[in-house]
mmCIF file of C-alpha atoms in Angstrom:
data_model
loop_
_atom_site.group_PDB
_atom_site.id
_atom_site.type_symbol
_atom_site.label_atom_id
_atom_site.label_comp_id
_atom_site.label_asym_id
_atom_site.label_seq_id
_atom_site.Cartn_x
_atom_site.Cartn_y
_atom_site.Cartn_z
ATOM 1 C CA UNK A 1 15.449 9.955 26.039
ATOM 2 C CA UNK A 2 11.965 10.860 24.862
ATOM 3 C CA UNK A 3 9.645 8.045 25.938
ATOM 4 C CA UNK A 4 7.655 7.875 22.717
ATOM 5 C CA UNK A 5 7.661 6.015 19.397
ATOM 6 C CA UNK A 6 9.187 7.974 16.539
ATOM 7 C CA UNK A 7 7.971 6.805 13.129
ATOM 8 C CA UNK A 8 10.561 7.480 10.432
ATOM 9 C CA UNK A 9 10.382 7.690 6.640
ATOM 10 C CA UNK A 10 12.173 9.776 4.016
ATOM 11 C CA UNK A 11 8.955 11.514 2.930
ATOM 12 C CA UNK A 12 5.244 11.697 3.623
ATOM 13 C CA UNK A 13 2.407 12.578 1.249
ATOM 14 C CA UNK A 14 -1.165 11.473 0.468
ATOM 15 C CA UNK A 15 -1.612 8.070 -1.136
ATOM 16 C CA UNK A 16 -0.328 4.571 -0.450
ATOM 17 C CA UNK A 17 2.846 2.984 0.864
ATOM 18 C CA UNK A 18 4.789 4.133 3.929
ATOM 19 C CA UNK A 19 4.633 7.800 2.841
ATOM 20 C CA UNK A 20 0.829 7.744 2.699
ATOM 21 C CA UNK A 21 0.557 5.681 5.872
ATOM 22 C CA UNK A 22 2.576 8.194 7.889
ATOM 23 C CA UNK A 23 0.846 11.156 6.244
ATOM 24 C CA UNK A 24 -2.413 9.773 7.627
ATOM 25 C CA UNK A 25 -0.936 8.838 10.996
ATOM 26 C CA UNK A 26 0.511 12.322 11.505
ATOM 27 C CA UNK A 27 -2.975 13.779 11.140
ATOM 28 C CA UNK A 28 -4.107 11.826 14.219
ATOM 29 C CA UNK A 29 -1.380 13.122 16.539
ATOM 30 C CA UNK A 30 -2.388 15.240 19.547
ATOM 31 C CA UNK A 31 -0.310 16.801 22.313
ATOM 32 C CA UNK A 32 -1.016 13.709 24.432
ATOM 33 C CA UNK A 33 0.017 11.141 21.788
ATOM 34 C CA UNK A 34 2.778 8.695 22.666
ATOM 35 C CA UNK A 35 4.130 8.695 19.137
ATOM 36 C CA UNK A 36 5.426 11.161 16.591
ATOM 37 C CA UNK A 37 6.350 11.193 12.893
ATOM 38 C CA UNK A 38 9.701 12.237 11.427
ATOM 39 C CA UNK A 39 10.097 12.926 7.725
ATOM 40 C CA UNK A 40 12.530 15.424 6.158
ATOM 41 C CA UNK A 41 10.289 15.830 3.115
ATOM 42 C CA UNK A 42 6.523 16.409 3.036
ATOM 43 C CA UNK A 43 4.030 16.992 0.251
ATOM 44 C CA UNK A 44 0.298 17.569 -0.040
ATOM 45 C CA UNK A 45 0.191 15.968 -3.504
ATOM 46 C CA UNK A 46 -0.356 12.322 -4.297
ATOM 47 C CA UNK A 47 2.685 10.585 -5.738
ATOM 48 C CA UNK A 48 2.815 9.758 -9.426
ATOM 49 C CA UNK A 49 5.153 6.858 -10.178
ATOM 50 C CA UNK A 50 7.075 7.858 -13.296
ATOM 51 C CA UNK A 51 8.326 5.296 -15.774
ATOM 52 C CA UNK A 52 11.204 7.212 -17.333
ATOM 53 C CA UNK A 53 12.719 6.675 -20.731
ATOM 54 C CA UNK A 54 16.146 5.040 -20.606
ATOM 55 C CA UNK A 55 19.029 7.527 -20.753
ATOM 56 C CA UNK A 56 21.865 5.009 -20.392
ATOM 57 C CA UNK A 57 22.253 1.474 -21.829
ATOM 58 C CA UNK A 58 19.793 -0.845 -20.146
ATOM 59 C CA UNK A 59 22.360 -3.594 -19.478
ATOM 60 C CA UNK A 60 24.399 -1.098 -17.445
ATOM 61 C CA UNK A 61 21.377 0.504 -15.787
ATOM 62 C CA UNK A 62 20.213 -2.827 -14.346
ATOM 63 C CA UNK A 63 23.571 -3.375 -12.630
ATOM 64 C CA UNK A 64 23.764 0.190 -11.333
ATOM 65 C CA UNK A 65 20.304 -0.051 -9.800
ATOM 66 C CA UNK A 66 21.111 -3.384 -8.159
ATOM 67 C CA UNK A 67 24.265 -1.897 -6.651
ATOM 68 C CA UNK A 68 22.157 1.002 -5.360
ATOM 69 C CA UNK A 69 19.742 -1.471 -3.716
ATOM 70 C CA UNK A 70 22.702 -3.183 -2.031
ATOM 71 C CA UNK A 71 24.046 0.136 -0.728
ATOM 72 C CA UNK A 72 20.532 0.961 0.530
ATOM 73 C CA UNK A 73 20.427 -2.226 2.605
ATOM 74 C CA UNK A 74 23.939 -1.610 3.910
ATOM 75 C CA UNK A 75 22.779 1.716 5.342
ATOM 76 C CA UNK A 76 25.291 3.763 3.367
ATOM 77 C CA UNK A 77 22.900 6.605 2.466
ATOM 78 C CA UNK A 78 22.336 9.240 5.121
ATOM 79 C CA UNK A 79 18.868 10.355 6.157
ATOM 80 C CA UNK A 80 18.429 14.109 5.912
ATOM 81 C CA UNK A 81 18.596 15.633 9.425
ATOM 82 C CA UNK A 82 19.164 12.165 10.863
ATOM 83 C CA UNK A 83 20.578 13.524 14.137
ATOM 84 C CA UNK A 84 17.036 14.565 15.048
ATOM 85 C CA UNK A 85 15.952 10.934 15.428
ATOM 86 C CA UNK A 86 18.514 9.823 17.998
ATOM 87 C CA UNK A 87 16.737 10.921 21.166
ATOM 88 C CA UNK A 88 13.638 8.706 21.131
ATOM 89 C CA UNK A 89 13.341 5.521 23.179
ATOM 90 C CA UNK A 90 11.491 3.706 20.377
ATOM 91 C CA UNK A 91 12.187 4.232 16.684
ATOM 92 C CA UNK A 92 9.966 2.558 14.099
ATOM 93 C CA UNK A 93 11.298 2.748 10.548
ATOM 94 C CA UNK A 94 8.954 2.153 7.640
ATOM 95 C CA UNK A 95 11.409 0.877 4.994
ATOM 96 C CA UNK A 96 14.257 -1.630 5.057
ATOM 97 C CA UNK A 97 16.921 0.862 3.806
ATOM 98 C CA UNK A 98 16.049 3.447 6.471
ATOM 99 C CA UNK A 99 16.014 0.733 9.133
ATOM 100 C CA UNK A 100 19.506 -0.308 8.063
ATOM 101 C CA UNK A 101 20.742 3.274 8.372
ATOM 102 C CA UNK A 102 19.183 3.729 11.829
ATOM 103 C CA UNK A 103 20.725 0.466 13.051
ATOM 104 C CA UNK A 104 24.055 1.809 11.863
ATOM 105 C CA UNK A 105 23.924 5.193 13.636
ATOM 106 C CA UNK A 106 21.795 4.521 16.713
ATOM 107 C CA UNK A 107 22.863 1.963 19.311
ATOM 108 C CA UNK A 108 20.782 3.311 22.194
ATOM 109 C CA UNK A 109 17.158 3.218 21.027
ATOM 110 C CA UNK A 110 14.801 0.254 20.697
ATOM 111 C CA UNK A 111 14.481 -0.083 16.931
ATOM 112 C CA UNK A 112 11.708 -1.647 14.893
ATOM 113 C CA UNK A 113 10.727 -2.073 11.267
ATOM 114 C CA UNK A 114 7.277 -1.828 9.696
ATOM 115 C CA UNK A 115 7.216 -3.119 6.113
ATOM 116 C CA UNK A 116 4.527 -1.879 3.754
ATOM 117 C CA UNK A 117 5.026 -3.840 0.547
ATOM 118 C CA UNK A 118 3.256 -7.034 -0.508
ATOM 119 C CA UNK A 119 6.706 -8.571 -0.994
ATOM 120 C CA UNK A 120 10.041 -7.956 0.696
ATOM 121 C CA UNK A 121 12.129 -4.940 -0.341
ATOM 122 C CA UNK A 122 14.663 -7.170 -2.092
ATOM 123 C CA UNK A 123 12.098 -9.007 -4.222
ATOM 124 C CA UNK A 124 9.885 -6.002 -4.928
ATOM 125 C CA UNK A 125 12.869 -3.865 -6.004
ATOM 126 C CA UNK A 126 14.057 -6.451 -8.515
ATOM 127 C CA UNK A 127 10.506 -7.106 -9.726
ATOM 128 C CA UNK A 128 10.056 -3.374 -10.371
ATOM 129 C CA UNK A 129 13.406 -3.266 -12.143
ATOM 130 C CA UNK A 130 12.361 -6.080 -14.478
ATOM 131 C CA UNK A 131 8.959 -4.480 -15.053
ATOM 132 C CA UNK A 132 10.678 -1.328 -16.268
ATOM 133 C CA UNK A 133 13.784 -2.661 -18.017
ATOM 134 C CA UNK A 134 13.150 -6.323 -18.815
ATOM 135 C CA UNK A 135 14.438 -9.576 -17.351
ATOM 136 C CA UNK A 136 18.172 -10.084 -16.880
ATOM 137 C CA UNK A 137 20.494 -13.038 -16.286
ATOM 138 C CA UNK A 138 22.111 -11.732 -13.105
ATOM 139 C CA UNK A 139 18.882 -11.438 -11.099
ATOM 140 C CA UNK A 140 19.526 -14.581 -9.044
ATOM 141 C CA UNK A 141 23.016 -13.332 -8.163
ATOM 142 C CA UNK A 142 21.755 -9.994 -6.885
ATOM 143 C CA UNK A 143 18.725 -11.612 -5.257
ATOM 144 C CA UNK A 144 20.944 -13.745 -3.019
ATOM 145 C CA UNK A 145 22.915 -10.710 -1.854
ATOM 146 C CA UNK A 146 19.807 -8.611 -1.199
ATOM 147 C CA UNK A 147 18.058 -11.481 0.599
ATOM 148 C CA UNK A 148 21.006 -11.899 2.949
ATOM 149 C CA UNK A 149 21.215 -8.178 3.723
ATOM 150 C CA UNK A 150 17.475 -7.804 4.307
ATOM 151 C CA UNK A 151 17.335 -10.887 6.530
ATOM 152 C CA UNK A 152 20.145 -9.385 8.573
ATOM 153 C CA UNK A 153 18.033 -6.243 9.135
ATOM 154 C CA UNK A 154 15.020 -8.252 10.318
ATOM 155 C CA UNK A 155 17.313 -10.237 12.621
ATOM 156 C CA UNK A 156 18.903 -7.124 14.185
ATOM 157 C CA UNK A 157 15.740 -5.104 14.920
ATOM 158 C CA UNK A 158 14.165 -5.324 18.360
ATOM 159 C CA UNK A 159 10.606 -5.532 17.093
ATOM 160 C CA UNK A 160 8.556 -5.843 13.903
ATOM 161 C CA UNK A 161 5.239 -4.077 13.373
ATOM 162 C CA UNK A 162 2.741 -5.129 10.706
ATOM 163 C CA UNK A 163 -0.811 -4.195 9.815
ATOM 164 C CA UNK A 164 -1.646 -7.904 9.755
ATOM 165 C CA UNK A 165 0.213 -11.209 9.681
ATOM 166 C CA UNK A 166 -1.687 -12.043 6.492
ATOM 167 C CA UNK A 167 0.022 -9.073 4.841
ATOM 168 C CA UNK A 168 3.446 -10.704 4.980
ATOM 169 C CA UNK A 169 2.350 -13.966 3.337
ATOM 170 C CA UNK A 170 4.614 -13.086 0.404
ATOM 171 C CA UNK A 171 7.763 -12.650 2.524
ATOM 172 C CA UNK A 172 8.947 -16.177 1.773
ATOM 173 C CA UNK A 173 12.585 -15.078 1.439
ATOM 174 C CA UNK A 174 12.651 -13.419 4.877
ATOM 175 C CA UNK A 175 12.896 -15.232 8.212
ATOM 176 C CA UNK A 176 10.386 -13.554 10.529
ATOM 177 C CA UNK A 177 10.740 -13.949 14.292
ATOM 178 C CA UNK A 178 7.073 -13.923 15.285
ATOM 179 C CA UNK A 179 8.003 -13.348 18.929
ATOM 180 C CA UNK A 180 9.040 -9.844 17.824
ATOM 181 C CA UNK A 181 5.807 -9.212 15.923
ATOM 182 C CA UNK A 182 3.153 -6.626 16.825
ATOM 183 C CA UNK A 183 -0.026 -6.218 14.760
ATOM 184 C CA UNK A 184 -1.361 -2.678 14.334
ATOM 185 C CA UNK A 185 -4.523 -2.396 12.236
ATOM 186 C CA UNK A 186 -4.328 0.383 9.663
ATOM 187 C CA UNK A 187 -6.695 3.334 9.567
ATOM 188 C CA UNK A 188 -6.883 6.814 8.106
ATOM 189 C CA UNK A 189 -8.768 10.098 8.181
ATOM 190 C CA UNK A 190 -11.529 9.428 5.680
ATOM 191 C CA UNK A 191 -11.651 11.069 2.299
ATOM 192 C CA UNK A 192 -14.293 13.748 1.894
ATOM 193 C CA UNK A 193 -16.223 14.941 -1.121
ATOM 194 C CA UNK A 194 -19.154 17.204 -1.874
ATOM 195 C CA UNK A 195 -19.961 15.133 -4.959
ATOM 196 C CA UNK A 196 -22.822 12.699 -5.344
ATOM 197 C CA UNK A 197 -22.582 9.698 -7.620
ATOM 198 C CA UNK A 198 -24.588 11.573 -10.232
ATOM 199 C CA UNK A 199 -22.506 14.774 -10.117
ATOM 200 C CA UNK A 200 -19.239 12.822 -10.061
ATOM 201 C CA UNK A 201 -20.237 10.934 -13.188
ATOM 202 C CA UNK A 202 -21.302 14.116 -14.904
ATOM 203 C CA UNK A 203 -17.979 15.822 -14.132
ATOM 204 C CA UNK A 204 -16.064 12.816 -15.514
ATOM 205 C CA UNK A 205 -18.261 12.433 -18.588
ATOM 206 C CA UNK A 206 -19.530 9.020 -17.479
ATOM 207 C CA UNK A 207 -23.001 7.637 -18.250
ATOM 208 C CA UNK A 208 -25.551 7.886 -15.460
ATOM 209 C CA UNK A 209 -27.277 4.579 -16.239
ATOM 210 C CA UNK A 210 -24.334 2.141 -16.162
ATOM 211 C CA UNK A 211 -23.114 -0.140 -13.359
ATOM 212 C CA UNK A 212 -19.596 1.248 -12.970
ATOM 213 C CA UNK A 213 -16.670 -0.768 -11.591
ATOM 214 C CA UNK A 214 -13.443 1.071 -10.772
ATOM 215 C CA UNK A 215 -9.776 0.120 -10.452
ATOM 216 C CA UNK A 216 -7.305 2.644 -9.066
ATOM 217 C CA UNK A 217 -3.595 1.993 -8.657
ATOM 218 C CA UNK A 218 -0.498 0.864 -10.449
ATOM 219 C CA UNK A 219 -0.821 -1.021 -13.713
ATOM 220 C CA UNK A 220 1.426 -3.947 -12.845
ATOM 221 C CA UNK A 221 1.435 -7.687 -12.192
ATOM 222 C CA UNK A 222 1.492 -7.438 -8.385
ATOM 223 C CA UNK A 223 -1.686 -5.345 -8.369
ATOM 224 C CA UNK A 224 -3.423 -7.816 -10.684
ATOM 225 C CA UNK A 225 -4.035 -5.243 -13.413
ATOM 226 C CA UNK A 226 -3.440 -7.825 -16.157
ATOM 227 C CA UNK A 227 -6.009 -10.124 -14.518
ATOM 228 C CA UNK A 228 -8.510 -7.267 -14.472
ATOM 229 C CA UNK A 229 -7.914 -6.519 -18.160
ATOM 230 C CA UNK A 230 -8.535 -10.180 -18.976
ATOM 231 C CA UNK A 231 -11.846 -10.097 -17.082
ATOM 232 C CA UNK A 232 -12.809 -6.850 -18.852
ATOM 233 C CA UNK A 233 -12.054 -8.418 -22.242
ATOM 234 C CA UNK A 234 -14.333 -11.350 -21.405
ATOM 235 C CA UNK A 235 -17.189 -9.398 -19.856
ATOM 236 C CA UNK A 236 -20.199 -9.228 -22.174
ATOM 237 C CA UNK A 237 -22.642 -7.505 -19.850
ATOM 238 C CA UNK A 238 -23.554 -4.279 -21.666
ATOM 239 C CA UNK A 239 -24.783 -2.763 -18.394
ATOM 240 C CA UNK A 240 -21.283 -2.866 -16.849
ATOM 241 C CA UNK A 241 -18.671 -0.180 -17.498
ATOM 242 C CA UNK A 242 -15.113 -0.447 -16.157
ATOM 243 C CA UNK A 243 -12.981 2.597 -15.389
ATOM 244 C CA UNK A 244 -9.442 2.927 -14.078
ATOM 245 C CA UNK A 245 -6.874 5.542 -13.136
ATOM 246 C CA UNK A 246 -3.169 4.919 -12.697
ATOM 247 C CA UNK A 247 0.136 4.281 -14.439
ATOM 248 C CA UNK A 248 2.492 1.357 -14.813
ATOM 249 C CA UNK A 249 4.457 -0.896 -17.107
ATOM 250 C CA UNK A 250 1.440 -2.903 -18.329
ATOM 251 C CA UNK A 251 -0.613 -1.719 -21.281
ATOM 252 C CA UNK A 252 -4.339 -1.098 -21.005
ATOM 253 C CA UNK A 253 -6.923 -3.108 -22.852
ATOM 254 C CA UNK A 254 -8.885 -1.260 -25.544
ATOM 255 C CA UNK A 255 -12.519 -2.303 -25.520
ATOM 256 C CA UNK A 256 -15.794 -0.385 -25.565
ATOM 257 C CA UNK A 257 -16.745 -1.191 -21.961
ATOM 258 C CA UNK A 258 -13.552 0.267 -20.441
ATOM 259 C CA UNK A 259 -12.244 3.801 -19.905
ATOM 260 C CA UNK A 260 -8.654 4.416 -18.808
ATOM 261 C CA UNK A 261 -8.274 7.864 -17.215
ATOM 262 C CA UNK A 262 -4.517 7.522 -16.756
ATOM 263 C CA UNK A 263 -2.921 9.373 -13.858
ATOM 264 C CA UNK A 264 -5.394 11.505 -11.890
ATOM 265 C CA UNK A 265 -5.350 13.407 -8.610
ATOM 266 C CA UNK A 266 -9.141 13.567 -8.105
ATOM 267 C CA UNK A 267 -9.356 10.116 -6.536
ATOM 268 C CA UNK A 268 -12.364 11.121 -4.412
ATOM 269 C CA UNK A 269 -14.419 11.971 -7.510
ATOM 270 C CA UNK A 270 -13.379 8.788 -9.306
ATOM 271 C CA UNK A 271 -14.296 6.586 -6.335
ATOM 272 C CA UNK A 272 -17.613 8.365 -5.807
ATOM 273 C CA UNK A 273 -18.585 7.783 -9.444
ATOM 274 C CA UNK A 274 -18.404 4.000 -8.993
ATOM 275 C CA UNK A 275 -20.850 1.408 -7.756
ATOM 276 C CA UNK A 276 -18.043 -0.935 -6.683
ATOM 277 C CA UNK A 277 -14.245 -0.771 -6.658
ATOM 278 C CA UNK A 278 -12.260 -3.914 -7.414
ATOM 279 C CA UNK A 279 -8.909 -4.703 -5.752
ATOM 280 C CA UNK A 280 -7.517 -7.716 -7.681
ATOM 281 C CA UNK A 281 -4.047 -7.937 -6.088
ATOM 282 C CA UNK A 282 -1.881 -10.990 -6.573
ATOM 283 C CA UNK A 283 0.072 -9.916 -3.501
ATOM 284 C CA UNK A 284 -1.006 -7.310 -0.994
ATOM 285 C CA UNK A 285 0.118 -6.032 2.376
ATOM 286 C CA UNK A 286 -2.860 -3.983 3.594
ATOM 287 C CA UNK A 287 -3.777 -1.457 0.938
ATOM 288 C CA UNK A 288 -5.108 1.945 1.926
ATOM 289 C CA UNK A 289 -7.297 2.237 -1.186
ATOM 290 C CA UNK A 290 -10.078 -0.068 0.102
ATOM 291 C CA UNK A 291 -10.265 2.003 3.289
ATOM 292 C CA UNK A 292 -10.480 5.220 1.275
ATOM 293 C CA UNK A 293 -13.336 3.698 -0.719
ATOM 294 C CA UNK A 294 -15.208 2.648 2.421
ATOM 295 C CA UNK A 295 -14.774 6.143 3.856
ATOM 296 C CA UNK A 296 -16.581 7.500 0.776
ATOM 297 C CA UNK A 297 -19.401 4.948 1.218
ATOM 298 C CA UNK A 298 -18.254 2.802 -1.687
ATOM 299 C CA UNK A 299 -17.985 -0.997 -1.338
ATOM 300 C CA UNK A 300 -14.975 -3.014 -2.502
ATOM 301 C CA UNK A 301 -14.451 -6.395 -4.144
ATOM 302 C CA UNK A 302 -11.233 -8.047 -2.949
ATOM 303 C CA UNK A 303 -8.952 -10.812 -4.186
ATOM 304 C CA UNK A 304 -8.460 -13.511 -1.572
ATOM 305 C CA UNK A 305 -4.794 -12.787 -0.775
ATOM 306 C CA UNK A 306 -2.588 -11.214 1.911
ATOM 307 C CA UNK A 307 -4.046 -8.320 3.873
ATOM 308 C CA UNK A 308 -7.279 -8.516 1.871
ATOM 309 C CA UNK A 309 -8.121 -11.654 3.871
ATOM 310 C CA UNK A 310 -7.829 -9.733 7.135
ATOM 311 C CA UNK A 311 -9.875 -6.851 5.745
ATOM 312 C CA UNK A 312 -12.585 -9.305 4.686
ATOM 313 C CA UNK A 313 -12.714 -10.786 8.202
ATOM 314 C CA UNK A 314 -13.094 -7.350 9.780
ATOM 315 C CA UNK A 315 -15.710 -6.212 7.281
ATOM 316 C CA UNK A 316 -17.812 -9.347 7.445
ATOM 317 C CA UNK A 317 -20.138 -8.445 4.557
ATOM 318 C CA UNK A 318 -17.628 -8.362 1.695
ATOM 319 C CA UNK A 319 -17.228 -9.747 -1.819
ATOM 320 C CA UNK A 320 -14.020 -11.749 -2.126
ATOM 321 C CA UNK A 321 -12.784 -13.807 -5.078
ATOM 322 C CA UNK A 322 -9.941 -16.058 -6.185
ATOM 323 C CA UNK A 323 -7.819 -15.004 -9.157
ATOM 324 C CA UNK A 324 -9.311 -17.483 -11.597
ATOM 325 C CA UNK A 325 -10.711 -16.815 -15.055
ATOM 326 C CA UNK A 326 -14.305 -15.661 -14.759
ATOM 327 C CA UNK A 327 -14.372 -15.414 -10.935
ATOM 328 C CA UNK A 328 -14.617 -11.628 -10.834
ATOM 329 C CA UNK A 329 -17.087 -11.454 -13.710
ATOM 330 C CA UNK A 330 -19.368 -13.977 -11.994
ATOM 331 C CA UNK A 331 -19.599 -11.675 -8.958
ATOM 332 C CA UNK A 332 -20.100 -8.557 -11.077
ATOM 333 C CA UNK A 333 -22.900 -10.164 -13.066
ATOM 334 C CA UNK A 334 -24.885 -10.699 -9.865
ATOM 335 C CA UNK A 335 -24.060 -7.301 -8.368
ATOM 336 C CA UNK A 336 -25.139 -5.501 -11.543
ATOM 337 C CA UNK A 337 -28.663 -6.807 -10.933
ATOM 338 C CA UNK A 338 -29.004 -4.986 -7.596
ATOM 339 C CA UNK A 339 -31.617 -2.263 -7.302
ATOM 340 C CA UNK A 340 -30.698 1.323 -6.436
ATOM 341 C CA UNK A 341 -32.084 0.834 -2.934
ATOM 342 C CA UNK A 342 -29.955 -2.274 -2.420
ATOM 343 C CA UNK A 343 -26.876 -0.380 -3.611
ATOM 344 C CA UNK A 344 -27.685 2.500 -1.255
ATOM 345 C CA UNK A 345 -27.934 0.068 1.667
ATOM 346 C CA UNK A 346 -24.532 -1.400 0.778
ATOM 347 C CA UNK A 347 -23.059 2.104 0.561
ATOM 348 C CA UNK A 348 -24.340 2.977 4.029
ATOM 349 C CA UNK A 349 -22.951 -0.262 5.444
ATOM 350 C CA UNK A 350 -19.556 0.470 3.876
ATOM 351 C CA UNK A 351 -19.366 3.833 5.661
ATOM 352 C CA UNK A 352 -20.429 2.250 8.952
ATOM 353 C CA UNK A 353 -17.685 -0.378 8.630
ATOM 354 C CA UNK A 354 -15.118 2.372 8.061
ATOM 355 C CA UNK A 355 -16.294 4.514 10.981
ATOM 356 C CA UNK A 356 -16.341 1.520 13.314
ATOM 357 C CA UNK A 357 -12.943 0.045 12.432
ATOM 358 C CA UNK A 358 -10.710 2.286 10.340
ATOM 359 C CA UNK A 359 -11.264 5.988 11.046
ATOM 360 C CA UNK A 360 -8.546 8.241 12.466
ATOM 361 C CA UNK A 361 -9.690 7.660 16.045
ATOM 362 C CA UNK A 362 -9.299 3.886 15.631
ATOM 363 C CA UNK A 363 -5.935 4.429 13.910
ATOM 364 C CA UNK A 364 -4.666 6.591 16.762
ATOM 365 C CA UNK A 365 -5.921 4.121 19.356
ATOM 366 C CA UNK A 366 -4.147 1.224 17.639
ATOM 367 C CA UNK A 367 -0.825 3.078 17.754
ATOM 368 C CA UNK A 368 -1.338 4.005 21.402
ATOM 369 C CA UNK A 369 -1.790 0.287 22.052
ATOM 370 C CA UNK A 370 1.486 -0.394 20.234
ATOM 371 C CA UNK A 371 3.252 2.029 22.575
ATOM 372 C CA UNK A 372 1.633 0.321 25.580
ATOM 373 C CA UNK A 373 2.669 -3.143 24.346
ATOM 374 C CA UNK A 374 6.250 -2.041 23.683
ATOM 375 C CA UNK A 375 6.441 -0.433 27.130
ATOM 376 C CA UNK A 376 5.534 -3.779 28.683
ATOM 377 C CA UNK A 377 7.914 -5.827 26.530
ATOM 378 C CA UNK A 378 10.901 -3.506 26.961
ATOM 379 C CA UNK A 379 10.612 -2.480 30.623
#
């Protein structure tokens, strides 16, 4: 067998989640690396979550999707070219359904799972279903089945890899064997741009003299988008302008101090145009967005939950808040008073924090350590 870790997902592409994580990890691989990435589908485009119109009755659609989730966790769906993943000593799957399939077809390798969601697959899948198609009476019935199947996966795997223990705070329905747990801090090749703050704002049609706060991601409850909209509605500082880019089931607020760009691919330009980026998650694993912001010399403001807590510890100088009415606005009011020189100093510090802790070299090194630790545990 090949004495390396093979990371497995159904697709890789820029952005967040397991697909974005492995897209970034693959960029760090050299001929001497003790890990590799397998994905039958690859893209160079960021993913756009589509909220489709209903084509079949919603009461039937809910049940069909729940049955699909059950089949996913039973490992019924084949992975394209799955025979190619049988010859590695260590296999690390990055979703629960793929892990289930690998456990089903591979009895020889040492198999692990690395979750990437703020909540377990079973809870997040049903939450997304209700976001799109409304609440339904049979949720508790399906939840029990999915919980049992997902717990069985976590019980069967040989090891569990996470970016941080804080990131699985929301996995209350899953029994985690912490003796199997390995922490691997996330990193990524930094984003690059030729834009300055001034040129980025000009290209986006944004005012040059405002203190601009950005939000980039899905418009849903988990990401705290509704909390952000509430803070925007109650912010009376005429010097502050909020912008966002993303899609989701929640509607945007419509006020003068907020611009919704909708879905965009030019994330580097959007980030560069901002003074600060806010990450108001209710639940979070270890989002890649804050790291992308730091790589572009832009500071972040984080909610005090999940992986954000770990990120705050690593960063040291960070603005963190609890999800209470007025908490974010209180921080923004003070930050908006900073001089240009003070903002420049914060920008430089943000880039230094990224280069010291989260760049592709650090990311590669962390995964080499994982291989070393597994080699010791499974001699």
